[in-house]
Coordinates of N, CA and C in Angstrom, one line a residue:
M1 N -16.4 -103.3 63.6 CA -16.6 -104.7 63.2 C -15.6 -105.5 64.0
I2 N -16.0 -106.6 64.6 CA -15.2 -107.6 65.3 C -14.7 -108.6 64.2
P3 N -13.4 -108.7 64.0 CA -12.9 -109.6 63.0 C -13.3 -111.1 63.4
P4 N -13.7 -111.8 62.4 CA -14.0 -113.2 62.6 C -12.8 -114.1 62.9
N5 N -12.9 -115.2 63.4 CA -11.9 -116.2 63.5 C -12.1 -117.1 62.3
L6 N -11.0 -117.3 61.5 CA -11.0 -118.3 60.4 C -10.1 -119.4 60.8
H7 N -10.3 -120.6 60.3 CA -9.5 -121.7 60.6 C -9.1 -122.4 59.3
T8 N -7.8 -122.8 59.2 CA -7.3 -123.7 58.2 C -6.8 -124.9 58.8
D9 N -6.3 -125.8 58.1 CA -5.7 -127.1 58.7 C -4.7 -126.8 59.8
R10 N -3.9 -125.8 59.6 CA -2.8 -125.5 60.5 C -2.8 -124.2 61.2
L11 N -3.7 -123.3 60.8 CA -3.7 -122.0 61.3 C -5.1 -121.5 61.9
T12 N -5.0 -120.6 62.8 CA -6.1 -119.8 63.2 C -5.8 -118.3 62.8
L13 N -6.8 -117.8 62.0 CA -6.7 -116.4 61.6 C -7.6 -115.6 62.6
R14 N -7.1 -114.6 63.3 CA -7.8 -114.0 64.3 C -7.6 -112.5 64.3
A15 N -8.4 -111.8 65.1 CA -8.2 -110.3 65.3 C -6.8 -110.0 65.7
P16 N -6.2 -108.9 65.3 CA -4.9 -108.4 65.8 C -5.0 -108.2 67.3
K17 N -3.9 -108.5 68.0 CA -3.8 -108.2 69.4 C -2.5 -107.5 69.7
L18 N -2.5 -106.8 70.8 CA -1.3 -105.9 71.1 C 0.0 -106.7 71.0
A19 N 0.0 -107.9 71.5 CA 1.3 -108.7 71.5 C 1.8 -108.9 70.0
D20 N 0.9 -108.8 69.0 CA 1.4 -108.9 67.6 C 2.3 -107.8 67.2
F21 N 2.2 -106.6 67.9 CA 3.0 -105.5 67.5 C 4.5 -105.8 67.6
E22 N 4.9 -106.5 68.6 CA 6.3 -106.8 68.9 C 6.9 -107.6 67.7
H23 N 6.1 -108.5 67.1 CA 6.6 -109.2 65.9 C 6.6 -108.3 64.7
W24 N 5.6 -107.5 64.6 CA 5.5 -106.6 63.5 C 6.6 -105.6 63.5
A25 N 6.9 -105.0 64.7 CA 8.0 -104.1 64.8 C 9.4 -104.7 64.5
A26 N 9.6 -105.9 64.9 CA 10.8 -106.6 64.6 C 11.0 -106.9 63.1
F27 N 9.9 -107.3 62.5 CA 9.9 -107.5 61.0 C 10.3 -106.2 60.3
F28 N 9.7 -105.1 60.7 CA 9.9 -103.9 59.9 C 11.2 -103.2 60.4
A29 N 11.8 -103.6 61.4 CA 13.2 -103.1 61.8 C 14.3 -103.9 61.1
S30 N 13.9 -105.0 60.4 CA 14.9 -105.9 59.8 C 15.0 -105.6 58.3
P31 N 16.1 -106.0 57.7 CA 16.3 -105.8 56.2 C 15.2 -106.7 55.4
R32 N 14.6 -107.6 56.1 CA 13.6 -108.4 55.4 C 12.4 -107.6 54.9
S33 N 12.2 -106.4 55.5 CA 11.1 -105.6 55.2 C 11.3 -104.6 54.1
I34 N 12.5 -104.6 53.5 CA 12.9 -103.6 52.5 C 11.9 -103.6 51.3
H35 N 11.5 -104.7 50.9 CA 10.6 -104.8 49.8 C 9.1 -104.8 50.2
E36 N 8.9 -104.6 51.4 CA 7.5 -104.5 51.9 C 7.2 -103.0 52.0
R37 N 7.1 -102.5 53.2 CA 6.9 -101.1 53.4 C 8.2 -100.3 53.7
G38 N 9.2 -101.1 53.7 CA 10.5 -100.5 54.0 C 10.9 -100.6 55.5
M39 N 12.1 -100.6 55.8 CA 12.6 -100.6 57.2 C 12.1 -99.3 57.9
M40 N 11.7 -99.4 59.2 CA 11.2 -98.3 59.9 C 11.5 -98.5 61.4
G41 N 11.6 -97.4 62.1 CA 11.8 -97.4 63.5 C 10.5 -97.8 64.3
R42 N 10.6 -98.0 65.5 CA 9.5 -98.5 66.3 C 8.3 -97.5 66.3
E43 N 8.6 -96.2 66.4 CA 7.5 -95.3 66.5 C 6.7 -95.3 65.2
E44 N 7.4 -95.3 64.0 CA 6.8 -95.3 62.7 C 6.0 -96.6 62.6
A45 N 6.6 -97.7 63.0 CA 6.0 -99.0 63.0 C 4.7 -99.0 63.7
W46 N 4.7 -98.4 64.9 CA 3.5 -98.3 65.7 C 2.4 -97.6 65.0
K47 N 2.7 -96.5 64.3 CA 1.7 -95.7 63.6 C 1.1 -96.5 62.5
K48 N 1.9 -97.2 61.7 CA 1.4 -98.0 60.6 C 0.7 -99.2 61.1
W49 N 1.2 -99.9 62.1 CA 0.4 -101.1 62.6 C -0.9 -100.7 63.2
A50 N -1.0 -99.6 63.9 CA -2.2 -99.1 64.4 C -3.2 -98.7 63.3
A51 N -2.7 -98.2 62.2 CA -3.6 -97.8 61.1 C -4.1 -99.1 60.5
D52 N -3.3 -100.2 60.4 CA -3.7 -101.4 59.8 C -4.8 -102.0 60.7
V53 N -4.7 -102.0 62.0 CA -5.7 -102.5 62.9 C -7.0 -101.7 62.8
A54 N -6.9 -100.4 62.6 CA -8.0 -99.6 62.5 C -8.9 -99.9 61.3
L55 N -8.3 -100.5 60.3 CA -9.1 -100.8 59.1 C -10.3 -101.6 59.4
W56 N -10.2 -102.5 60.4 CA -11.4 -103.3 60.8 C -12.6 -102.5 61.2
Q57 N -12.3 -101.4 62.0 CA -13.4 -100.5 62.4 C -13.9 -99.6 61.2
L58 N -12.9 -99.2 60.4 CA -13.3 -98.2 59.4 C -13.9 -98.8 58.1
K59 N -13.4 -100.0 57.8 CA -13.8 -100.6 56.5 C -14.5 -102.0 56.7
G60 N -14.3 -102.6 57.8 CA -14.9 -104.0 58.0 C -14.0 -105.1 57.6
Y61 N -12.8 -104.8 57.3 CA -11.8 -105.8 57.0 C -10.4 -105.2 57.4
G62 N -9.4 -106.1 57.4 CA -8.1 -105.7 57.7 C -7.2 -106.9 57.8
A63 N -6.1 -106.8 58.6 CA -5.2 -107.9 58.8 C -5.6 -108.8 59.9
F64 N -5.4 -110.1 59.6 CA -5.6 -111.2 60.6 C -4.2 -111.5 61.2
G65 N -4.1 -111.7 62.5 CA -3.0 -112.4 63.1 C -3.1 -113.9 62.8
L66 N -1.9 -114.5 62.6 CA -1.9 -115.9 62.3 C -1.2 -116.7 63.4
D67 N -1.9 -117.6 64.0 CA -1.4 -118.5 65.0 C -1.4 -119.9 64.5
D68 N -0.3 -120.6 64.8 CA -0.2 -122.0 64.6 C -1.2 -122.7 65.5
R69 N -2.1 -123.5 64.9 CA -3.1 -124.2 65.7 C -2.6 -125.2 66.7
E70 N -1.5 -125.8 66.4 CA -0.9 -126.8 67.3 C -0.1 -126.2 68.4
T71 N 0.7 -125.2 68.2 CA 1.5 -124.6 69.2 C 1.0 -123.3 69.8
G72 N 0.1 -122.6 69.1 CA -0.3 -121.3 69.5 C 0.6 -120.2 69.1
A73 N 1.8 -120.5 68.5 CA 2.8 -119.5 68.2 C 2.3 -118.6 67.1
Y74 N 2.6 -117.3 67.2 CA 2.3 -116.3 66.2 C 3.3 -116.6 65.0
V75 N 2.7 -116.7 63.8 CA 3.5 -116.9 62.6 C 3.5 -115.8 61.6
G76 N 2.6 -114.8 61.7 CA 2.6 -113.7 60.8 C 1.3 -113.1 60.7
E77 N 1.1 -112.4 59.5 CA -0.1 -111.6 59.3 C -0.5 -111.8 57.8
V78 N -1.8 -111.9 57.6 CA -2.4 -111.9 56.3 C -3.7 -111.2 56.3
G79 N -3.9 -110.3 55.4 CA -5.2 -109.6 55.4 C -5.4 -108.8 54.2
I80 N -6.5 -107.9 54.3 CA -6.9 -107.0 53.2 C -6.6 -105.6 53.7
Y81 N -5.8 -104.9 52.8 CA -5.4 -103.6 53.1 C -6.0 -102.7 52.0
E82 N -6.4 -101.5 52.4 CA -6.9 -100.5 51.4 C -6.7 -99.1 52.0
F83 N -5.6 -98.5 51.7 CA -5.4 -97.2 52.2 C -5.5 -96.2 51.1
M84 N -5.6 -94.9 51.5 CA -5.7 -93.9 50.5 C -4.6 -94.1 49.5
G85 N -5.0 -94.0 48.2 CA -4.0 -94.2 47.1 C -4.0 -95.6 46.6
Y86 N -4.6 -96.6 47.3 CA -4.6 -97.9 46.7 C -5.7 -98.0 45.6
P87 N -5.5 -98.7 44.5 CA -6.5 -98.7 43.5 C -7.7 -99.5 43.8
E88 N -7.6 -100.5 44.8 CA -8.7 -101.3 45.2 C -8.1 -102.2 46.4
P89 N -9.0 -103.0 47.1 CA -8.5 -103.8 48.2 C -7.4 -104.7 47.8
E90 N -6.4 -104.7 48.7 CA -5.2 -105.5 48.4 C -5.0 -106.7 49.4
L91 N -4.7 -107.8 49.0 CA -4.4 -109.0 49.8 C -2.9 -108.9 50.0
G92 N -2.5 -108.9 51.3 CA -1.1 -108.8 51.6 C -0.7 -109.8 52.8
W93 N 0.6 -110.0 53.0 CA 1.0 -111.0 54.0 C 2.5 -110.7 54.4
F94 N 2.8 -111.3 55.5 CA 4.2 -111.5 55.9 C 4.2 -112.6 57.0
T95 N 5.4 -113.2 57.1 CA 5.6 -114.2 58.2 C 6.8 -113.9 58.9
V96 N 6.8 -114.4 60.2 CA 8.0 -114.2 61.0 C 9.1 -115.1 60.5
P97 N 10.4 -114.8 60.7 CA 11.5 -115.6 60.1 C 11.4 -117.1 60.3
E98 N 11.0 -117.5 61.5 CA 11.0 -119.0 61.8 C 9.8 -119.7 61.1
A99 N 8.9 -118.9 60.6 CA 7.7 -119.5 59.9 C 7.8 -119.4 58.3
E100 N 8.9 -118.8 57.9 CA 9.1 -118.7 56.4 C 9.3 -120.0 55.7
G101 N 8.7 -120.1 54.5 CA 9.0 -121.3 53.7 C 8.1 -122.5 54.1
K102 N 7.1 -122.3 55.0 CA 6.3 -123.4 55.4 C 4.9 -123.4 54.8
G103 N 4.6 -122.4 53.9 CA 3.3 -122.4 53.3 C 2.2 -121.7 54.1
Y104 N 2.6 -121.1 55.2 CA 1.6 -120.5 56.0 C 0.9 -119.3 55.3
A105 N 1.7 -118.4 54.6 CA 1.1 -117.3 54.0 C 0.1 -117.7 52.9
A106 N 0.5 -118.7 52.1 CA -0.4 -119.2 51.1 C -1.7 -119.8 51.7
E107 N -1.6 -120.6 52.7 CA -2.7 -121.2 53.4 C -3.7 -120.1 53.9
A108 N -3.1 -119.1 54.6 CA -3.9 -118.1 55.1 C -4.5 -117.2 54.0
A109 N -3.8 -116.9 53.0 CA -4.3 -116.0 51.9 C -5.5 -116.7 51.2
R110 N -5.4 -118.0 51.0 CA -6.6 -118.7 50.4 C -7.8 -118.5 51.3
A111 N -7.6 -118.7 52.6 CA -8.8 -118.5 53.5 C -9.3 -117.1 53.5
V112 N -8.5 -116.1 53.4 CA -8.9 -114.7 53.3 C -9.6 -114.5 52.0
M113 N -9.2 -115.0 50.9 CA -9.8 -114.8 49.6 C -11.3 -115.4 49.7
V114 N -11.4 -116.6 50.3 CA -12.8 -117.2 50.4 C -13.6 -116.3 51.3
W115 N -13.1 -115.9 52.4 CA -13.8 -115.0 53.4 C -14.3 -113.7 52.7
A116 N -13.4 -113.1 51.9 CA -13.7 -111.8 51.3 C -14.8 -112.0 50.2
R117 N -14.8 -113.1 49.5 CA -15.8 -113.4 48.5 C -17.2 -113.6 49.2
K118 N -17.2 -114.4 50.2 CA -18.4 -114.7 51.0 C -18.9 -113.5 51.7
S119 N -18.1 -112.7 52.3 CA -18.5 -111.6 53.1 C -18.9 -110.3 52.3
F120 N -18.2 -110.1 51.2 CA -18.4 -108.8 50.5 C -18.9 -109.0 49.1
G121 N -18.8 -110.2 48.6 CA -19.3 -110.5 47.2 C -18.3 -109.9 46.2
W122 N -17.1 -109.6 46.6 CA -16.1 -109.1 45.6 C -15.8 -110.1 44.6
D123 N -15.4 -109.6 43.4 CA -15.0 -110.5 42.3 C -13.5 -110.7 42.3
R124 N -12.8 -109.8 42.9 CA -11.3 -109.9 42.8 C -10.6 -109.2 44.0
L125 N -9.4 -109.6 44.2 CA -8.5 -108.9 45.1 C -7.2 -108.7 44.3
I126 N -6.4 -107.8 44.7 CA -5.1 -107.6 44.1 C -4.0 -107.7 45.1
N127 N -2.8 -107.9 44.6 CA -1.5 -107.8 45.4 C -0.8 -106.6 44.7
I128 N -0.2 -105.8 45.6 CA 0.7 -104.7 45.1 C 2.1 -105.0 45.6
I129 N 3.0 -105.4 44.7 CA 4.3 -105.9 45.2 C 5.4 -105.2 44.6
D130 N 6.4 -104.9 45.4 CA 7.7 -104.3 44.9 C 8.3 -105.2 43.9
P131 N 8.7 -104.7 42.7 CA 9.2 -105.6 41.7 C 10.5 -106.4 42.1
A132 N 11.2 -106.0 43.2 CA 12.3 -106.8 43.6 C 11.9 -107.9 44.6
N133 N 10.7 -108.0 45.0 CA 10.2 -109.0 46.0 C 9.8 -110.2 45.2
D134 N 10.8 -111.0 44.8 CA 10.5 -112.2 44.0 C 9.7 -113.2 44.7
R135 N 9.9 -113.4 46.0 CA 9.1 -114.4 46.8 C 7.6 -114.0 46.8
S136 N 7.3 -112.8 47.0 CA 5.9 -112.4 47.1 C 5.2 -112.5 45.7
I137 N 6.0 -112.1 44.7 CA 5.4 -112.2 43.3 C 5.2 -113.7 43.0
A138 N 6.1 -114.6 43.4 CA 5.9 -116.0 43.2 C 4.7 -116.5 44.0
L139 N 4.5 -116.1 45.2 CA 3.3 -116.5 46.0 C 2.0 -116.0 45.3
G140 N 2.0 -114.7 44.9 CA 0.8 -114.2 44.2 C 0.4 -115.0 43.0
L141 N 1.4 -115.4 42.2 CA 1.1 -116.3 41.1 C 0.7 -117.7 41.5
K142 N 1.4 -118.2 42.5 CA 1.0 -119.6 43.0 C -0.4 -119.6 43.5
L143 N -0.9 -118.5 44.0 CA -2.3 -118.4 44.5 C -3.3 -118.3 43.3
G144 N -2.8 -118.3 42.1 CA -3.7 -118.2 40.9 C -3.8 -116.9 40.3
G145 N -3.1 -115.9 40.8 CA -3.2 -114.5 40.3 C -2.5 -114.4 39.0
T146 N -2.8 -113.3 38.3 CA -2.1 -112.9 37.0 C -1.6 -111.5 37.1
I147 N -0.5 -111.2 36.6 CA 0.0 -109.9 36.6 C -0.8 -109.0 35.6
D148 N -1.2 -107.8 36.0 CA -1.9 -106.9 35.2 C -1.2 -105.6 35.2
P149 N -0.4 -105.3 34.1 CA 0.4 -104.1 34.0 C -0.4 -102.8 33.9
T150 N -1.7 -103.0 33.6 CA -2.6 -101.8 33.4 C -3.1 -101.2 34.7
I151 N -3.0 -101.9 35.8 CA -3.4 -101.4 37.1 C -2.2 -100.8 37.8
P152 N -2.4 -99.5 38.3 CA -1.3 -98.9 39.0 C -1.1 -99.4 40.4
G153 N 0.1 -99.5 40.8 CA 0.4 -99.8 42.2 C 0.4 -98.5 43.0
T154 N 1.1 -98.5 44.1 CA 1.3 -97.3 44.9 C 2.6 -96.6 44.7
D155 N 3.5 -97.3 44.1 CA 4.8 -96.8 43.7 C 5.2 -97.1 42.3
P156 N 5.9 -96.3 41.6 CA 6.3 -96.6 40.2 C 7.0 -98.0 40.1
G157 N 6.5 -98.8 39.1 CA 7.1 -100.1 38.9 C 6.5 -101.2 39.7
D158 N 5.6 -100.9 40.6 CA 5.0 -102.0 41.4 C 4.4 -103.0 40.4
V159 N 4.5 -104.3 40.9 CA 3.8 -105.4 40.2 C 2.5 -105.6 40.8
V160 N 1.4 -105.5 40.0 CA 0.1 -105.7 40.5 C -0.5 -107.1 40.0
I161 N -0.8 -107.9 40.9 CA -1.3 -109.2 40.6 C -2.8 -109.3 40.9
V162 N -3.6 -109.8 40.0 CA -5.1 -109.8 40.2 C -5.5 -111.2 40.4
H163 N -6.4 -111.4 41.4 CA -6.9 -112.7 41.8 C -8.4 -112.7 41.5
D164 N -8.9 -113.5 40.6 CA -10.3 -113.7 40.4 C -10.9 -114.6 41.5
I165 N -11.7 -114.1 42.3 CA -12.2 -114.9 43.5 C -13.7 -115.3 43.3
R166 N -14.2 -115.1 42.1 CA -15.6 -115.4 41.9 C -16.0 -116.8 42.2
G167 N -15.1 -117.8 41.9 CA -15.4 -119.2 42.1 C -15.1 -119.7 43.5
L168 N -14.8 -118.8 44.5 CA -14.4 -119.3 45.8 C -15.6 -119.4 46.8
A169 N -16.7 -118.9 46.5 CA -17.8 -118.9 47.5 C -18.8 -119.9 47.1

């Protein structure tokens, strides 16, 4: 599957490209990633990034690279992840340091939720979030999700937020 291009007021959501890996590797080499997948070296980052990119071919969805429409600058990644052990498709995100706090992740996540509903007819998406990641929990709730303690995450104690996307298409 060739990922579609989605557009919001400020962003273009597009297929991952090789240049995105440098941003991804920098993020996961920094302490900012501790509550995401954890800090990792470049080789491990490559393996995980490549697996994320492969989801497009294997499942028909995956991560979108986010570009600022005005400047063309890469600002992060938002997409749908579903690896072995995930209870169902997960909506996830990260932004590069200079793009944090500008609402890009929320803007892109809304576009991905609409796209997922229209493309797959899904009723919901979830977030699986480390309980110490207050900012991601706040974003999941801001996007209209609700915490569901009955759904298992991938690690003990994960916070799982459910998004009802039925009204988005």
